[in-house]
Coordinates of C-alpha atoms and ligand atoms in Angstrom, one line a residue:
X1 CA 68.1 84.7 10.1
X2 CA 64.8 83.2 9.0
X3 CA 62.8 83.1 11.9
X4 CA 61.7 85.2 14.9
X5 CA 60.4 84.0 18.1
X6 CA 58.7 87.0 20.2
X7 CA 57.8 86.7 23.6
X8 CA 54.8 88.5 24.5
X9 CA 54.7 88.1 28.5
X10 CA 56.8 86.5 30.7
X11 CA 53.5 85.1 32.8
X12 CA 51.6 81.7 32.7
X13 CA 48.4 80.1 33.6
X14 CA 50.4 76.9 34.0
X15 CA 53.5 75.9 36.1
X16 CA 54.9 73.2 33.9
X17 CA 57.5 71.0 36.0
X18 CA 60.4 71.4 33.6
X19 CA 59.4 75.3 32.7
X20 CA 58.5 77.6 35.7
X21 CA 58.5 75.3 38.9
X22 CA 56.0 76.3 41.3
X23 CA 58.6 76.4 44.0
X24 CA 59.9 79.2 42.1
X25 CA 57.4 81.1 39.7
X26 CA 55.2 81.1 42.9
X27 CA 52.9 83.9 44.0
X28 CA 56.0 85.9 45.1
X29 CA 57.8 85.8 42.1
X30 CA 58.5 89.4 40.2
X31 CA 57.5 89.1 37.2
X32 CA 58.4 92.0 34.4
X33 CA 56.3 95.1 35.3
X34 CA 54.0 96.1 32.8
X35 CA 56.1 99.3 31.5
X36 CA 59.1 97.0 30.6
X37 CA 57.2 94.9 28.4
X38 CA 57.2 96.1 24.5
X39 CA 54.2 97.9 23.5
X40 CA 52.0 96.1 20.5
X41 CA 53.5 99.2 18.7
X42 CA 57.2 98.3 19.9
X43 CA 56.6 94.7 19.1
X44 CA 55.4 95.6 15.6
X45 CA 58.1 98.0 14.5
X46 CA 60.9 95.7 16.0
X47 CA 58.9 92.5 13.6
X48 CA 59.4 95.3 10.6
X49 CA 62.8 95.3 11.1
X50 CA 63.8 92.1 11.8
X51 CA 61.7 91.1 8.5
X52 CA 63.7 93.5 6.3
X53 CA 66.9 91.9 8.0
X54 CA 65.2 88.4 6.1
X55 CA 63.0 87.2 8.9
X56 CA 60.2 85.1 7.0
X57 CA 58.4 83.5 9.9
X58 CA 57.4 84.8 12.9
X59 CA 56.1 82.8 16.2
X60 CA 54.5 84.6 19.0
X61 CA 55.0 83.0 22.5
X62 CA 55.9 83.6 26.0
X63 CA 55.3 82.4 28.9
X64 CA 51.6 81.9 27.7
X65 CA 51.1 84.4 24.7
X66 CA 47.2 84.3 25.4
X67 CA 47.4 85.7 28.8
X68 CA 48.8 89.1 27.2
X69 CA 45.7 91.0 26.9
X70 CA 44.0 91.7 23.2
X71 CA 46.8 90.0 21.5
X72 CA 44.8 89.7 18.2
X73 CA 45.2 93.9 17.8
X74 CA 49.2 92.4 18.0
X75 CA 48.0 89.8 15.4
X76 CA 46.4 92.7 13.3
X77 CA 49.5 94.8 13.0
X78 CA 51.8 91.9 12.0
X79 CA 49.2 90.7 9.2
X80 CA 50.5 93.4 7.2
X81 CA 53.8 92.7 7.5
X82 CA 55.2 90.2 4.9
X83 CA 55.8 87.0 6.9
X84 CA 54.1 84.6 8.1
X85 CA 52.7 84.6 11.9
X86 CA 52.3 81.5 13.9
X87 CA 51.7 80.9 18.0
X88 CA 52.5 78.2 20.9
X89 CA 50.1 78.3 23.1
X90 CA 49.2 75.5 26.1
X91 CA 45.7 76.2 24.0
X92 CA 43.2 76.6 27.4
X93 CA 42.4 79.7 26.1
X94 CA 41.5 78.8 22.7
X95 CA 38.2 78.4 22.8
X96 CA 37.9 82.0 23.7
X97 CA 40.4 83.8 21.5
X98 CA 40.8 81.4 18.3
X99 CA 38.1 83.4 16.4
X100 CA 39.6 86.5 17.4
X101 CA 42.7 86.0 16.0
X102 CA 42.3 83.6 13.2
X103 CA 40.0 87.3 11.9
X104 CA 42.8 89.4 12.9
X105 CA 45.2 87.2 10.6
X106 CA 47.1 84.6 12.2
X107 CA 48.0 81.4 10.3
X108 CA 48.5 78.5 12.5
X109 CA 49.1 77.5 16.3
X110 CA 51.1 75.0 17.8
X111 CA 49.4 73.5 21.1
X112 CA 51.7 71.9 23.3
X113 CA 50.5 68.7 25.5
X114 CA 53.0 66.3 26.9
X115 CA 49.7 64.0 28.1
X116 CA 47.0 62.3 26.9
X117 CA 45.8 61.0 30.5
X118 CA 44.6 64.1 32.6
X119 CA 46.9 62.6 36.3
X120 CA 50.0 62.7 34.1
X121 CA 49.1 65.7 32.8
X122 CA 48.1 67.2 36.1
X123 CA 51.8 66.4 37.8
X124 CA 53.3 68.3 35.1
X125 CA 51.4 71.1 34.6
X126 CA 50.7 71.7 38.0
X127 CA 47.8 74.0 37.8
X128 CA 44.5 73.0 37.8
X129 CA 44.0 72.8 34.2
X130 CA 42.7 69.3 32.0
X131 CA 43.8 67.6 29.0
X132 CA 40.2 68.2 28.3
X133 CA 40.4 72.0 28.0
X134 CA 43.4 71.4 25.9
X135 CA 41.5 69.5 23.2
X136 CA 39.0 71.9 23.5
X137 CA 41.3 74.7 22.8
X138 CA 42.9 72.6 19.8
X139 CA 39.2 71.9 18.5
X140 CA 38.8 75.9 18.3
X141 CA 41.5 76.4 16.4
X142 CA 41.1 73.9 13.8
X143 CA 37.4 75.2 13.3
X144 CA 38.4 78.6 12.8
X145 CA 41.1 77.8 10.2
X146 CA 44.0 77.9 12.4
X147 CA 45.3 74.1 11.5
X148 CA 46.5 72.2 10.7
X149 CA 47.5 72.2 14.0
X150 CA 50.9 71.2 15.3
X151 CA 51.5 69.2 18.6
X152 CA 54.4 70.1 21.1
X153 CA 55.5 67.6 23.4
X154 CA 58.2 67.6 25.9
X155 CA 59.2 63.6 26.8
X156 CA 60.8 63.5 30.3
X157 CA 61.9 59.8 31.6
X158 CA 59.8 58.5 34.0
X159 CA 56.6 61.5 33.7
X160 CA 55.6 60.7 30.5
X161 CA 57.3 58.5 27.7
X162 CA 54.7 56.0 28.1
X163 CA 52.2 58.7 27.0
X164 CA 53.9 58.8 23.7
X165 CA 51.7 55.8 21.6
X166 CA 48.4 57.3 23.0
X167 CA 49.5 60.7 21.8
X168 CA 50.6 59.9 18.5
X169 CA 47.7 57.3 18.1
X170 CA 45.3 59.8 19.3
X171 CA 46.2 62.9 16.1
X172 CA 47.9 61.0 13.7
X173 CA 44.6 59.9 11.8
X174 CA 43.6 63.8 11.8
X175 CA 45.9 65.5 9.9
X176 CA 47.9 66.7 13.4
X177 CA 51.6 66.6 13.4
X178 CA 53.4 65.5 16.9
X179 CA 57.0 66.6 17.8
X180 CA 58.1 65.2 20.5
X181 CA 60.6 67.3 21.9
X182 CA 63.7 66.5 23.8
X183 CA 63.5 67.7 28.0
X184 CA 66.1 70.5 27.6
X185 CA 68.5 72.2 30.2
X186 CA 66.9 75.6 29.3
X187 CA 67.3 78.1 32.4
X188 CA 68.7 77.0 36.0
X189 CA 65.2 76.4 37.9
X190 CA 63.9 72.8 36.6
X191 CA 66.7 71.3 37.7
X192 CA 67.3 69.2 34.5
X193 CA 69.9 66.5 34.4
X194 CA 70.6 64.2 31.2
X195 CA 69.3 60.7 33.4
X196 CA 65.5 62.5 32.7
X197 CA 66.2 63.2 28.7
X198 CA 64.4 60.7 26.8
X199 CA 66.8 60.8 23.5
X200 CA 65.2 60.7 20.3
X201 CA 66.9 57.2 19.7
X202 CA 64.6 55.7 22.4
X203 CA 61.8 58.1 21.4
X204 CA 62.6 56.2 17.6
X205 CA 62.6 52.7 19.3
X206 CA 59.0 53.7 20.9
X207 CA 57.8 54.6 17.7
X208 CA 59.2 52.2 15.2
X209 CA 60.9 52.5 12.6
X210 CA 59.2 54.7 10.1
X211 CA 60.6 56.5 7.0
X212 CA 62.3 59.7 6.9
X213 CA 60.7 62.4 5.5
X214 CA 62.9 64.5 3.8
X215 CA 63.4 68.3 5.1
X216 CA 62.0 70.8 3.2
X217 CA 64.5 73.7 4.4
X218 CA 68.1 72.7 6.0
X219 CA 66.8 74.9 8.9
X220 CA 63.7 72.3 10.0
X221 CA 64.6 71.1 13.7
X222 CA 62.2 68.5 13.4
X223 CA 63.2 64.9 12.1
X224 CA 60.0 63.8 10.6
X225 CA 58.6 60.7 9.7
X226 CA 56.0 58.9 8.0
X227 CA 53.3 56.8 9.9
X228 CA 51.4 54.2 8.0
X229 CA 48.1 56.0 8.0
X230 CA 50.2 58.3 6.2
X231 CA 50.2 61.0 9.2
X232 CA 53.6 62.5 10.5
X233 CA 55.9 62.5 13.7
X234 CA 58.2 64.5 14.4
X235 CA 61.5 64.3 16.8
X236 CA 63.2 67.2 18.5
X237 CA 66.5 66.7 19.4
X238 CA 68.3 69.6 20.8
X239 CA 70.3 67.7 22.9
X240 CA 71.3 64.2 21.7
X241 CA 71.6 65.6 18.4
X242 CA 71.9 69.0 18.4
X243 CA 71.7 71.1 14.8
X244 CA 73.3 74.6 16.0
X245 CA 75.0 74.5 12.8
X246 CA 71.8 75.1 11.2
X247 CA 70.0 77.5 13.2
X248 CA 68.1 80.9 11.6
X249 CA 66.3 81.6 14.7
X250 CA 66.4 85.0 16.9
X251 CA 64.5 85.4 19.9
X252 CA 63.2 88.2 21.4
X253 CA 62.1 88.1 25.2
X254 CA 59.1 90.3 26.4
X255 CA 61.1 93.3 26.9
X256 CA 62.8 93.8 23.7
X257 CA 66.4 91.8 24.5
X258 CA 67.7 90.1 21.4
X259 CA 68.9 86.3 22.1
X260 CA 70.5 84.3 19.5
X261 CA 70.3 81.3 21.6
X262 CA 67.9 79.8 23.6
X263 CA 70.7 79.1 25.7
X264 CA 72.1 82.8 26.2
X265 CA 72.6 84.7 29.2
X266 CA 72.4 87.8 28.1
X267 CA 70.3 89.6 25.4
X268 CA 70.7 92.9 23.7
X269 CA 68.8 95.7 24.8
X270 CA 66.8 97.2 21.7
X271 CA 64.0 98.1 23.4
X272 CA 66.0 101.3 25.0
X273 CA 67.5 102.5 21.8
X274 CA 64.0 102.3 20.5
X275 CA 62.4 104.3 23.5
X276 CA 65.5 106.7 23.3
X277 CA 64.2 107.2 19.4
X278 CA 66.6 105.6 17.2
X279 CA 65.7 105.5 14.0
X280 CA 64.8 101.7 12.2
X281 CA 68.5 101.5 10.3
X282 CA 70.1 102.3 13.2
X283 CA 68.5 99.3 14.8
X284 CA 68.7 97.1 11.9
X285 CA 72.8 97.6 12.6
X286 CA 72.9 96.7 15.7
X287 CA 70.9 93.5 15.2
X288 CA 73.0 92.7 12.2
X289 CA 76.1 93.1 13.9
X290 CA 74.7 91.0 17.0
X291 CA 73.8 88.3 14.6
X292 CA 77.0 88.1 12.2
X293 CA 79.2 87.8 15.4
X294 CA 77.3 85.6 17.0
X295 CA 79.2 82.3 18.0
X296 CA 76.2 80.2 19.6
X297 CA 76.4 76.2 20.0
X298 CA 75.6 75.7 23.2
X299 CA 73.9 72.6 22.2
X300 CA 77.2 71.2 20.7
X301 CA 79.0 72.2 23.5
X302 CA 76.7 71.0 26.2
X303 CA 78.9 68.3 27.5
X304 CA 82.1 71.0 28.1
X305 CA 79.2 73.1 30.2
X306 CA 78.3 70.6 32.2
X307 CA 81.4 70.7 34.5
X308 CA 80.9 74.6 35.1
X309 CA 78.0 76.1 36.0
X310 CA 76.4 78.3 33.0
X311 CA 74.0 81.1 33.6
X312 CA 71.1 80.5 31.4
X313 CA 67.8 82.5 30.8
X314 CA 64.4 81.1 31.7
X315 CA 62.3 79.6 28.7
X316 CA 59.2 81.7 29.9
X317 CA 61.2 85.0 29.4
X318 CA 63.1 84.1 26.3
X319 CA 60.1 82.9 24.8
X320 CA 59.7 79.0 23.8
Ligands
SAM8 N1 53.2 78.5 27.1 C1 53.3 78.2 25.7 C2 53.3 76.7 25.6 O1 53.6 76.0 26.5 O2 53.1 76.2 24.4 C3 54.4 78.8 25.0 C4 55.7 78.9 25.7 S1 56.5 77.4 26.1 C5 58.0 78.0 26.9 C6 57.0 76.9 24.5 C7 57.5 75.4 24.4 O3 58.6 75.2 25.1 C8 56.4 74.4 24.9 O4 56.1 73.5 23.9 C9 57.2 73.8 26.1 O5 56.8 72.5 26.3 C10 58.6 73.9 25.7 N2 59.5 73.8 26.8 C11 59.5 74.5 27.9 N3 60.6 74.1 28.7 C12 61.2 73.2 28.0 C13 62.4 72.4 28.3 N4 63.1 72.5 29.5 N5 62.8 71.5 27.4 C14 62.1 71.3 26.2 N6 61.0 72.1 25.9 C15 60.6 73.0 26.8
SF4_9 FE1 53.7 77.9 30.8 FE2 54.4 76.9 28.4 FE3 56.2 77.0 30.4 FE4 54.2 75.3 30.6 S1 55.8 75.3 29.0 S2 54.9 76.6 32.2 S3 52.6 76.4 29.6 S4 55.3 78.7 29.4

């Protein structure tokens, strides 16, 4: 266990396509109440204990992570903690929290943007929100020290694979890394089916042929590659080529369950142990013996699912 992905709030400002459909995360949807979210104080001791458990990384996320309110006093309490702390954000509210929390001690973002042209990117955010305000957000980051900054996008057949080349072509040349990740069958609302996953073979074949980069840790889900002008690409591929074998990554969903898949159905409750005041070893046991038994490869064993209905959590409560 090497990394931990926190979610900080179950809500979003957008209402991606493949994430939280509109017909569903619509006005009416009941969203976690604000007591059964985890407290900064909650999230922080929980990120202590996870981090003497070997956790070196840790990614805040959500939902959107910016929408939970003074994040950076989150950000402040982590900096102290040995690890390092990163964020995915959609990046719209960038421009108005990047200095915040760059001062408060975070290291780097990851923006995601599955568009470079704003009508593509309008059918699958659904929301009201521009590419523009994106690069705004990314422009933010970078100029408080919050780069380099990493690119996140989702390729779904027929929305936007033919937005790849303009992507890369657009960040390559600035020291911005693109992964383009495969569409996943994350959850039960976006009603994925494997037709719409662009695999990374074809995302290869739209690329070229570049070289490999070598991974630096056998844990890296990204394939990267090298571009000519010497930038990088990288390819998710969770699904055509799926590395469960590999995987050091916990999750924690906005109100302190424990997934050790993003594919789970059901988390482990340490919020109410924490509430009910157990002490931090106590804890640390049960999330040991949660991990060491854990028998997770969905991914692997996607094709035997696919013939019986799985119940999945949601991306935007697990945390992405
Ligand atoms: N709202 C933030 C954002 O979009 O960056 C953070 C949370 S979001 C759930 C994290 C990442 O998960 C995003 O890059 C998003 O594109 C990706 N994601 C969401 N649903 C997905 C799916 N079904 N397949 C693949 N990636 C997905
Ligand atoms: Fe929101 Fe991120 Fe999901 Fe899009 S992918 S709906 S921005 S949580």
């Amino acid at each position: 266990m090497r990394d931990l992905r926190i979610s900080v709030t179950d809500r979003c400002n957008f209402r991606c396509t493949y994430c939280m459909p509109k017909e569903v995360f619509g006005k009416d949807f009941p969203f976690m109440p604000r007591e059964a979210l985890m407290t900064f104080e909650e999230i922080d001791r929980i990120a202590g204990i996870f981090i003497s458990l070997g956790v070196k990384k840790i990614r805040l996320t959500g939902g959107e992570p910016l929408l939970r309110r003074n994040l950076h006093e989150l950000v402040s309490m982590l900096s102290l903690r040995d690890a390092e702390i990163a964020m995915t954000t959609n990046g719209v509210l960038l421009p108005r929290y990047a200095p915040a929390l760059s001062a408060a001690g975070l290291d780097r973002v990851t923006v995601s943007l599955d568009a470079i042209d704003e009508s593509t990117f309008a059918a699958i955010t659904d929301s009201g929100h521009t590419v523009a305000a994106v690069l705004a957000g990314i422009e933010a980051a970078e100029s408080v020290g919050l780069g380099p900054v990493k690119i996140n996008t989702v390729v779904k057949r027929n929305s936007n694979e033919d937005e790849i080349l303009d992507i890369i072509e657009r960040f390559s040349s600035r020291d911005i890394a693109v992964r383009f990740i495969e569409y996943m069958d994350v959850g039960t609302t976006n009603g994925w089916s494997l037709d719409e996953v662009v695999s990374a073979s074809e995302i290869r074949d739209i690329i070229g042929d570049f070289e490999r980069i070598t991974p630096e840790n056998k844990s890296d889900v990204a394939k990267r590659y090298k571009l000519p002008n010497g930038g990088e690409v990288g390819i998710i591929s969770s699904v055509t080529e799926p590395f469960c074998n590999d995987c050091t990554r916990a999750r924690i969903s906005s109100d302190g369950r424990l997934f050790t898949c993003l594919f789970s159905n059901r988390g482990l409750d340490l919020l109410s142990p924490i509430r009910e005041g157990a002490t931090d070893g106590y804890v640390a046991d049960l999330i040991r013996e949660q991990w060491n038994a854990r028998k997770d490869r969905y991914s692997e064993e996607r094709a035997l699912h696919s013939t019986k209905k799985k119940e999945k959590v949601e991306m935007s409560y697990i945390g992405g």
